[in-house]
Coordinates of C-alpha atoms in Angstrom, one line a residue:
M210 CA 101.7 68.5 79.8
E211 CA 100.7 65.9 77.3
K212 CA 99.6 67.2 73.9
T213 CA 95.9 66.8 73.4
S214 CA 96.0 67.4 69.6
K215 CA 98.4 67.5 66.7
T216 CA 100.3 70.6 65.9
V217 CA 100.6 71.9 62.3
Y218 CA 103.5 74.4 61.6
L219 CA 103.0 77.1 59.0
G220 CA 105.7 79.6 58.2
M221 CA 104.3 83.0 57.1
I222 CA 105.5 86.5 56.4
G223 CA 101.9 87.8 56.6
D224 CA 102.6 91.2 55.1
I225 CA 100.1 91.0 52.2
M226 CA 97.2 88.9 53.1
H227 CA 95.4 87.2 50.3
P228 CA 93.0 84.1 49.7
G229 CA 95.9 81.8 49.2
L230 CA 97.1 82.3 52.8
I231 CA 93.6 81.8 54.1
N232 CA 93.3 78.5 52.1
I233 CA 96.5 77.1 53.6
I234 CA 95.4 78.0 57.1
E235 CA 92.1 76.3 56.6
E236 CA 93.8 73.2 55.2
G237 CA 96.2 73.1 58.1
A238 CA 93.4 73.3 60.6
K239 CA 92.0 70.1 59.2
H240 CA 95.1 68.3 60.6
G241 CA 95.4 69.9 64.0
D242 CA 96.2 73.2 65.8
V243 CA 97.8 75.7 63.4
M244 CA 101.0 77.2 64.8
I245 CA 102.1 80.2 62.7
G246 CA 105.9 80.7 62.5
L247 CA 105.8 84.4 61.8
F248 CA 108.9 85.6 60.2
T249 CA 110.6 88.5 61.9
D250 CA 111.9 91.6 60.1
K251 CA 115.4 90.2 60.4
A252 CA 114.5 86.8 58.9
I253 CA 112.8 88.5 56.0
A254 CA 115.1 91.4 55.2
E255 CA 118.2 89.3 54.3
H256 CA 116.2 87.5 51.6
K257 CA 113.4 89.9 50.6
R258 CA 112.4 93.5 50.9
L259 CA 111.6 94.8 54.4
P260 CA 107.8 94.1 55.0
Y261 CA 105.5 97.1 54.9
L262 CA 104.1 96.2 58.3
T263 CA 106.1 95.7 61.5
Y264 CA 106.2 92.3 63.2
D265 CA 103.7 93.4 65.9
Q266 CA 101.3 94.8 63.2
R267 CA 101.5 91.5 61.2
K268 CA 101.0 89.4 64.4
R269 CA 97.9 91.4 65.3
V270 CA 96.3 90.7 62.0
I271 CA 97.1 87.0 61.9
E272 CA 96.1 86.2 65.4
N273 CA 92.6 87.3 64.5
I274 CA 92.3 84.9 61.6
K275 CA 90.0 81.9 62.2
G276 CA 91.9 78.7 62.5
V277 CA 95.2 80.1 63.9
A278 CA 95.9 78.5 67.3
S279 CA 99.2 80.2 68.2
I280 CA 102.0 82.4 66.8
V281 CA 105.7 82.1 67.4
P282 CA 108.5 84.2 66.0
Q283 CA 110.7 82.7 63.2
D284 CA 114.0 84.5 63.4
E285 CA 115.7 82.8 60.5
W286 CA 114.8 82.1 56.9
S287 CA 115.4 78.4 57.5
Y288 CA 112.6 76.5 59.2
V289 CA 115.0 74.1 60.9
P290 CA 115.6 75.9 64.2
N291 CA 111.9 76.3 64.9
L292 CA 111.0 72.7 63.8
R293 CA 113.6 71.4 66.3
K294 CA 112.4 73.7 69.0
Y295 CA 108.6 73.1 68.7
R296 CA 108.7 69.6 67.2
P297 CA 105.3 69.9 65.3
D298 CA 103.5 66.8 64.0
Y299 CA 103.2 68.4 60.6
I300 CA 104.5 71.3 58.6
I301 CA 102.3 72.6 55.7
H302 CA 103.6 74.6 52.7
G303 CA 102.5 75.4 49.2
D304 CA 103.9 73.1 46.5
D305 CA 105.5 76.1 44.7
W306 CA 108.7 75.5 46.6
K307 CA 109.4 72.4 44.5
T308 CA 110.4 74.6 41.6
N309 CA 111.4 78.0 42.9
Q310 CA 114.5 79.3 44.8
D311 CA 113.3 77.6 48.0
Q312 CA 114.1 74.0 46.8
E313 CA 117.0 73.8 49.2
L314 CA 114.8 75.0 52.0
R315 CA 112.3 72.2 51.1
S316 CA 115.0 69.5 51.2
E317 CA 116.1 70.7 54.7
V318 CA 112.5 70.6 56.0
F319 CA 111.9 67.0 54.7
E320 CA 115.1 65.8 56.3
V321 CA 114.3 67.3 59.7
M322 CA 110.7 66.3 59.8
K323 CA 111.7 62.7 59.0
E324 CA 114.2 62.8 61.9
L325 CA 111.4 64.2 64.2
G326 CA 108.9 61.6 63.0
G327 CA 106.7 64.3 61.5
E328 CA 105.1 64.8 58.1
V329 CA 105.3 67.4 55.4
I330 CA 102.0 68.4 53.9
E331 CA 102.2 70.1 50.5
I332 CA 99.1 71.7 49.0
P333 CA 98.7 73.1 45.5
Y334 CA 99.7 76.8 45.2
T335 CA 96.6 78.9 44.9
K336 CA 96.4 79.9 41.2
G337 CA 95.7 83.5 40.2
I338 CA 97.5 84.7 43.4
D339 CA 101.0 86.2 42.9
S340 CA 102.5 87.9 45.9
S341 CA 105.2 89.5 43.7
S342 CA 102.5 91.1 41.5
L343 CA 100.6 92.3 44.6
D344 CA 103.8 93.8 45.9
K345 CA 104.4 95.7 42.7
E346 CA 100.9 97.0 42.8
I347 CA 101.4 98.3 46.3
K348 CA 104.7 99.9 45.3
G349 CA 102.8 101.6 42.4
I350 CA 100.5 103.2 44.9
G351 CA 103.5 104.5 46.9
T352 CA 104.0 105.1 50.5
T353 CA 103.4 107.8 53.2
P354 CA 106.0 110.0 54.8
D355 CA 105.4 108.3 58.2
V356 CA 106.0 104.8 56.8
R357 CA 109.1 105.9 54.9
L358 CA 110.5 107.8 57.8
K359 CA 110.3 104.8 60.1
S360 CA 111.8 102.3 57.7
L361 CA 115.5 103.1 58.2
R362 CA 115.5 102.3 61.9
R363 CA 113.7 99.0 61.2
L364 CA 116.3 98.1 58.6
I365 CA 119.2 98.8 60.9
Q366 CA 117.6 96.5 63.5
A367 CA 116.9 93.8 60.9
K368 CA 120.0 93.7 58.7
D369 CA 123.7 93.2 59.3
V370 CA 124.5 95.9 56.7
V371 CA 122.0 98.4 55.3
R372 CA 123.0 99.1 51.6
I373 CA 122.4 102.7 50.4
L374 CA 122.8 104.0 46.9
E375 CA 123.3 107.6 45.7
V376 CA 120.4 109.0 43.6
H377 CA 120.1 112.5 42.1
D378 CA 116.9 112.5 40.2
G379 CA 113.6 110.5 39.8
L380 CA 115.1 108.1 37.2
S381 CA 118.1 107.1 39.4
G382 CA 115.6 106.8 42.2
L383 CA 113.5 104.3 40.2
I384 CA 116.6 102.2 39.4
C385 CA 117.5 102.1 43.1
E386 CA 113.9 101.2 44.0
N387 CA 113.5 98.4 41.5
I388 CA 116.8 96.7 40.7
E389 CA 117.3 93.2 42.0
V390 CA 119.8 90.4 41.6
Q391 CA 119.1 86.8 42.6
N392 CA 121.9 85.2 44.6
G393 CA 120.9 81.7 45.6
T394 CA 118.0 82.0 48.0
H395 CA 118.8 85.7 48.5
T396 CA 117.5 88.5 46.5
E397 CA 120.0 91.3 46.6
R398 CA 118.7 94.9 46.5
F399 CA 119.4 98.3 47.7
D400 CA 117.8 99.2 51.0
G401 CA 117.6 103.0 50.6
M402 CA 118.8 106.1 48.9
W403 CA 121.5 108.8 49.6
S404 CA 120.6 112.3 48.6
S405 CA 124.2 113.6 48.0
S406 CA 124.9 117.4 47.9
L407 CA 127.9 116.6 45.6
T408 CA 125.9 114.8 43.0
D409 CA 122.9 117.1 43.3
S410 CA 125.1 120.1 42.6
T411 CA 127.1 118.4 40.0
S412 CA 124.0 117.3 38.1
K413 CA 123.1 121.0 37.9
G414 CA 126.6 121.9 36.7
K415 CA 127.4 123.8 39.8
P416 CA 130.3 123.3 42.3
D417 CA 129.8 121.4 45.6
I418 CA 130.2 124.3 47.9
E419 CA 127.0 124.2 50.0
A420 CA 125.6 127.1 47.9
V421 CA 122.2 125.3 47.2
D422 CA 119.5 126.1 49.8
L423 CA 117.2 123.5 51.3
T424 CA 114.2 124.8 49.2
T425 CA 116.0 124.0 46.0
R426 CA 117.2 120.6 47.2
M427 CA 113.7 119.7 48.3
Q428 CA 112.3 120.4 44.9
D429 CA 114.7 117.7 43.5
L430 CA 113.9 115.4 46.5
T431 CA 110.3 115.7 45.8
N432 CA 110.8 114.2 42.4
I433 CA 112.4 111.2 44.0
L434 CA 109.9 110.9 46.8
E435 CA 107.0 110.9 44.4
C436 CA 108.2 107.7 42.5
T437 CA 109.9 105.7 45.2
T438 CA 109.1 104.1 48.6
K439 CA 112.5 103.3 50.2
P440 CA 114.1 105.4 53.0
I441 CA 116.2 108.4 52.1
I442 CA 119.4 109.7 53.9
Y443 CA 120.0 113.4 53.3
D444 CA 123.4 114.9 53.0
G445 CA 123.1 117.9 55.1
D446 CA 126.7 119.1 54.6
T447 CA 127.6 121.2 57.8
G448 CA 124.0 121.8 58.6
G449 CA 124.6 125.5 58.3
K450 CA 123.9 127.8 61.2
T451 CA 122.3 126.1 64.2
E452 CA 119.2 128.3 63.8
H453 CA 118.8 127.1 60.2
F454 CA 119.6 123.5 61.0
V455 CA 116.5 123.4 63.3
F456 CA 114.3 124.2 60.4
T457 CA 116.1 121.8 58.1
V458 CA 115.3 119.0 60.6
R459 CA 111.6 119.8 60.7
T460 CA 111.3 120.1 56.9
L461 CA 113.1 116.8 56.3
E462 CA 111.1 115.0 58.9
R463 CA 107.8 116.4 57.7
N464 CA 108.5 115.1 54.2
G465 CA 109.4 111.6 55.3
I466 CA 113.2 111.7 55.1
S467 CA 114.6 109.2 57.5
C468 CA 118.0 110.7 58.4
V469 CA 120.2 113.7 57.9
I470 CA 124.0 113.5 58.1
I471 CA 125.9 116.6 59.1
E472 CA 129.7 117.1 59.2
D473 CA 131.8 118.8 61.8
K474 CA 133.3 121.4 59.5
V475 CA 133.1 125.2 59.6
G476 CA 133.6 127.7 56.9
L477 CA 132.8 127.5 53.2
K478 CA 132.0 123.9 52.4
K479 CA 134.2 122.1 49.8
N480 CA 134.3 118.3 49.1
S481 CA 136.5 116.5 51.6
L482 CA 138.2 114.4 49.0
F483 CA 140.0 117.4 47.7
G484 CA 142.3 117.2 50.8
T485 CA 142.8 118.9 54.1
D486 CA 142.6 122.4 52.6
A487 CA 139.0 121.6 51.7
I488 CA 138.2 121.0 55.4
Q489 CA 138.9 124.6 56.4
T490 CA 138.7 123.7 60.0
Q491 CA 136.6 121.5 62.2
D492 CA 134.0 122.9 64.5
T493 CA 134.7 122.9 68.2
I494 CA 133.4 119.8 69.9
E495 CA 131.0 121.8 72.0
G496 CA 129.9 123.9 69.0
F497 CA 129.0 120.8 67.0
C498 CA 127.3 119.1 70.0
H499 CA 125.1 122.2 70.4
K500 CA 124.0 121.8 66.8
I501 CA 123.2 118.2 67.4
R502 CA 121.2 118.8 70.6
S503 CA 119.3 121.7 68.9
G504 CA 118.4 119.4 66.0
K505 CA 117.2 116.6 68.3
E506 CA 115.1 119.0 70.3
A507 CA 113.5 120.2 67.1
Q508 CA 112.3 116.9 65.7
V509 CA 108.8 115.7 66.4
T510 CA 109.1 111.9 66.1
K511 CA 111.6 109.5 67.7
D512 CA 112.1 107.9 64.3
F513 CA 114.0 110.6 62.5
M514 CA 117.8 110.2 62.8
I515 CA 120.6 112.8 63.0
V516 CA 124.0 111.3 62.2
A517 CA 127.2 113.1 63.0
R518 CA 129.9 112.9 60.4
C519 CA 133.4 113.2 61.8
E520 CA 136.2 114.7 59.5
S521 CA 139.1 114.1 61.9
L522 CA 140.7 111.4 59.7
I523 CA 140.2 113.5 56.5
A524 CA 141.9 116.5 58.3
G525 CA 145.0 114.3 59.1
K526 CA 144.2 113.9 62.8
S527 CA 144.5 110.8 64.8
V528 CA 142.0 108.0 65.5
D529 CA 142.1 109.1 69.1
D530 CA 140.9 112.6 68.1
A531 CA 138.1 111.0 66.1
L532 CA 137.0 108.8 69.0
E533 CA 137.0 111.8 71.4
R534 CA 134.8 113.8 69.1
C535 CA 132.4 111.0 68.3
D536 CA 132.0 110.0 71.9
A537 CA 130.9 113.6 72.6
Y538 CA 128.6 113.6 69.6
V539 CA 126.8 110.4 70.8
K540 CA 126.4 111.8 74.3
A541 CA 124.9 115.0 72.7
G542 CA 122.2 112.8 71.1
A543 CA 123.6 111.8 67.7
D544 CA 121.8 108.7 66.5
G545 CA 124.8 107.4 64.6
I546 CA 128.3 108.2 63.5
M547 CA 129.6 108.5 60.0
I548 CA 133.4 108.2 59.8
H549 CA 135.1 109.4 56.7
S550 CA 138.6 108.8 55.2
K551 CA 140.4 109.3 51.9
H552 CA 143.1 106.7 52.6
K553 CA 143.0 103.7 50.2
T554 CA 144.1 101.1 52.8
G555 CA 141.0 101.7 55.0
E556 CA 143.2 100.8 58.1
D557 CA 142.3 104.0 59.9
I558 CA 138.5 103.3 59.4
R559 CA 139.0 99.8 60.6
E560 CA 140.8 100.9 63.8
F561 CA 138.2 103.6 64.4
C562 CA 135.2 101.2 64.0
Q563 CA 136.7 98.5 66.2
R564 CA 137.6 100.9 69.0
F565 CA 134.3 102.8 68.7
R566 CA 132.3 99.6 68.9
Q567 CA 134.0 98.8 72.2
I568 CA 132.7 102.1 73.7
H569 CA 129.3 102.2 72.0
P570 CA 128.3 98.6 71.0
L571 CA 124.9 99.6 69.7
V572 CA 125.3 103.1 68.0
P573 CA 125.1 102.7 64.2
I574 CA 128.3 103.3 62.2
V575 CA 128.0 104.7 58.7
V576 CA 130.8 104.5 56.2
V577 CA 131.3 105.7 52.6
P578 CA 134.0 103.3 51.2
T579 CA 134.7 105.3 48.0
T580 CA 138.5 105.2 48.3
Y581 CA 138.8 101.9 50.1
N582 CA 136.3 100.0 48.0
Q583 CA 138.3 96.8 48.0
F584 CA 136.4 95.7 51.1
T585 CA 133.1 93.9 50.8
E586 CA 130.0 94.8 52.9
E587 CA 130.6 91.5 54.9
E588 CA 134.1 92.6 55.8
L589 CA 132.9 96.1 56.8
H590 CA 130.3 94.5 59.0
Q591 CA 133.0 92.6 60.8
W592 CA 134.6 95.9 61.6
G593 CA 131.2 97.0 63.2
V594 CA 129.7 98.9 60.3
N595 CA 125.9 99.1 60.0
I596 CA 125.3 101.3 57.0
V597 CA 127.3 101.4 53.7
I598 CA 126.7 104.3 51.4
Y599 CA 127.7 104.2 47.7
A600 CA 127.8 107.9 47.6
N601 CA 128.4 109.1 44.0
H602 CA 128.6 106.1 41.7
M603 CA 125.3 106.6 39.8
L604 CA 126.3 110.0 38.6
R605 CA 129.9 109.0 37.9
A606 CA 128.6 106.1 35.8
A607 CA 126.1 108.2 33.9
Y608 CA 128.5 110.9 32.8
P609 CA 131.0 108.7 30.8
A610 CA 128.0 106.9 29.2
M611 CA 126.4 110.1 28.1
F612 CA 129.7 111.5 26.9
R613 CA 130.4 108.4 24.8
C614 CA 126.9 108.6 23.3
A615 CA 127.3 112.3 22.3
E616 CA 130.8 111.8 21.0
T617 CA 129.7 108.8 18.8
I618 CA 126.8 110.8 17.3
L619 CA 129.2 113.6 16.4
K620 CA 131.7 111.3 14.8
H621 CA 129.1 109.5 12.6
H622 CA 126.6 112.3 11.9
R623 CA 123.8 109.9 13.0
S624 CA 122.6 107.9 16.0
L625 CA 122.7 104.3 14.5
E626 CA 126.1 103.6 16.2
V627 CA 124.8 104.3 19.6
N628 CA 121.9 101.8 19.5
D629 CA 123.8 99.2 21.4
I630 CA 124.7 101.5 24.3
C631 CA 121.3 103.1 24.6
M632 CA 118.4 101.5 26.5
P633 CA 115.3 101.0 24.3
I634 CA 112.8 103.8 24.8
K635 CA 110.1 101.2 25.6
E636 CA 112.1 99.9 28.6
I637 CA 112.7 103.5 29.7
L638 CA 108.9 104.1 29.6
E639 CA 108.2 100.9 31.5
L640 CA 110.3 102.2 34.4
I641 CA 107.9 105.1 34.9
P642 CA 104.8 104.3 37.1
G643 CA 101.6 104.7 35.3
T644 CA 103.0 104.7 31.8
K645 CA 101.6 101.3 30.8

């Protein structure tokens, strides 16, 4: 069918609506029918934070804005694939991309539109509107347990690798929440937090032997929940008795925790990295499957995740043994598999991931590459990994820094010499929401 009017393409995230977006839609409508290229979660998550609203929620809002003629998904950060597919007469964009990190994106658009015989319309960026500032204000308000709970599954769907950092108190949670590094057009950030039983107990000066009950852990988790918005994965150790694990699932889900990881050990829990003696023994396959099934039956929502951690490789058993167990765990209802190893080569992990992925192409794989940390996230993704957890680095980094500070004060009988290794108190206070 022959086109009856011009088409104006406008790429949009549409997560935080403000007058600047309305202005550009109105301006586009002066030139023809406005086609919104609505960025999908996948297109956004590799460059910015995951949007607060889902694609469907954002689409529903935007399709009801006056001047919007149609909406199509934009699955990549680059406009080029959609411009070639829909061949619009115009593309409209704010002129801020002349000077920010999207300059390369702008050059691509001009080149393709010239090839297509179309035109690029640039309009002045609306002054007084800063999406980044609006984002910070929303983060300051916080989130709800329901929104936080759902975000991990959305991240797994949207990103090649979900990057998780260990936190053990509110301050480390704020670092994970806010730290960003610009890498070309990408903004690198952590996607979520790991509540580790090891670092939780160590920060209290206690051994990591599963002696801390859920009530005590939840008190510390609450401090993190109150000042952050990102999803949290909870280290559930063995999960305890099945009857107790059922209540653990309900408590975590009610508080907005996205996922619990439980390991197939039995007996008094000791950290796996101490060696095979720390394993005691693995639970029977059926015994652990029963615990998984009971946990899945106890949860209220479909969004909460129970991930089974397999200790076969830690215990010195074969990859075949790990695959047999993990296949059974998935069939019992596990939402993902965490495979663990203390071998520095990582070859056993690689073999497991590649073989498991042939059996279960869509089941998330979680790894904790503490010992085989020579591999990048991109390399782990090639093995089939979905989630990478940096499981204890924040506490391990904090201890030597604090030790050095204390030692220096003792040596010099004053604190002048530690000025250069201490963060200014003003910057510390600025981390805390509501301090300014």
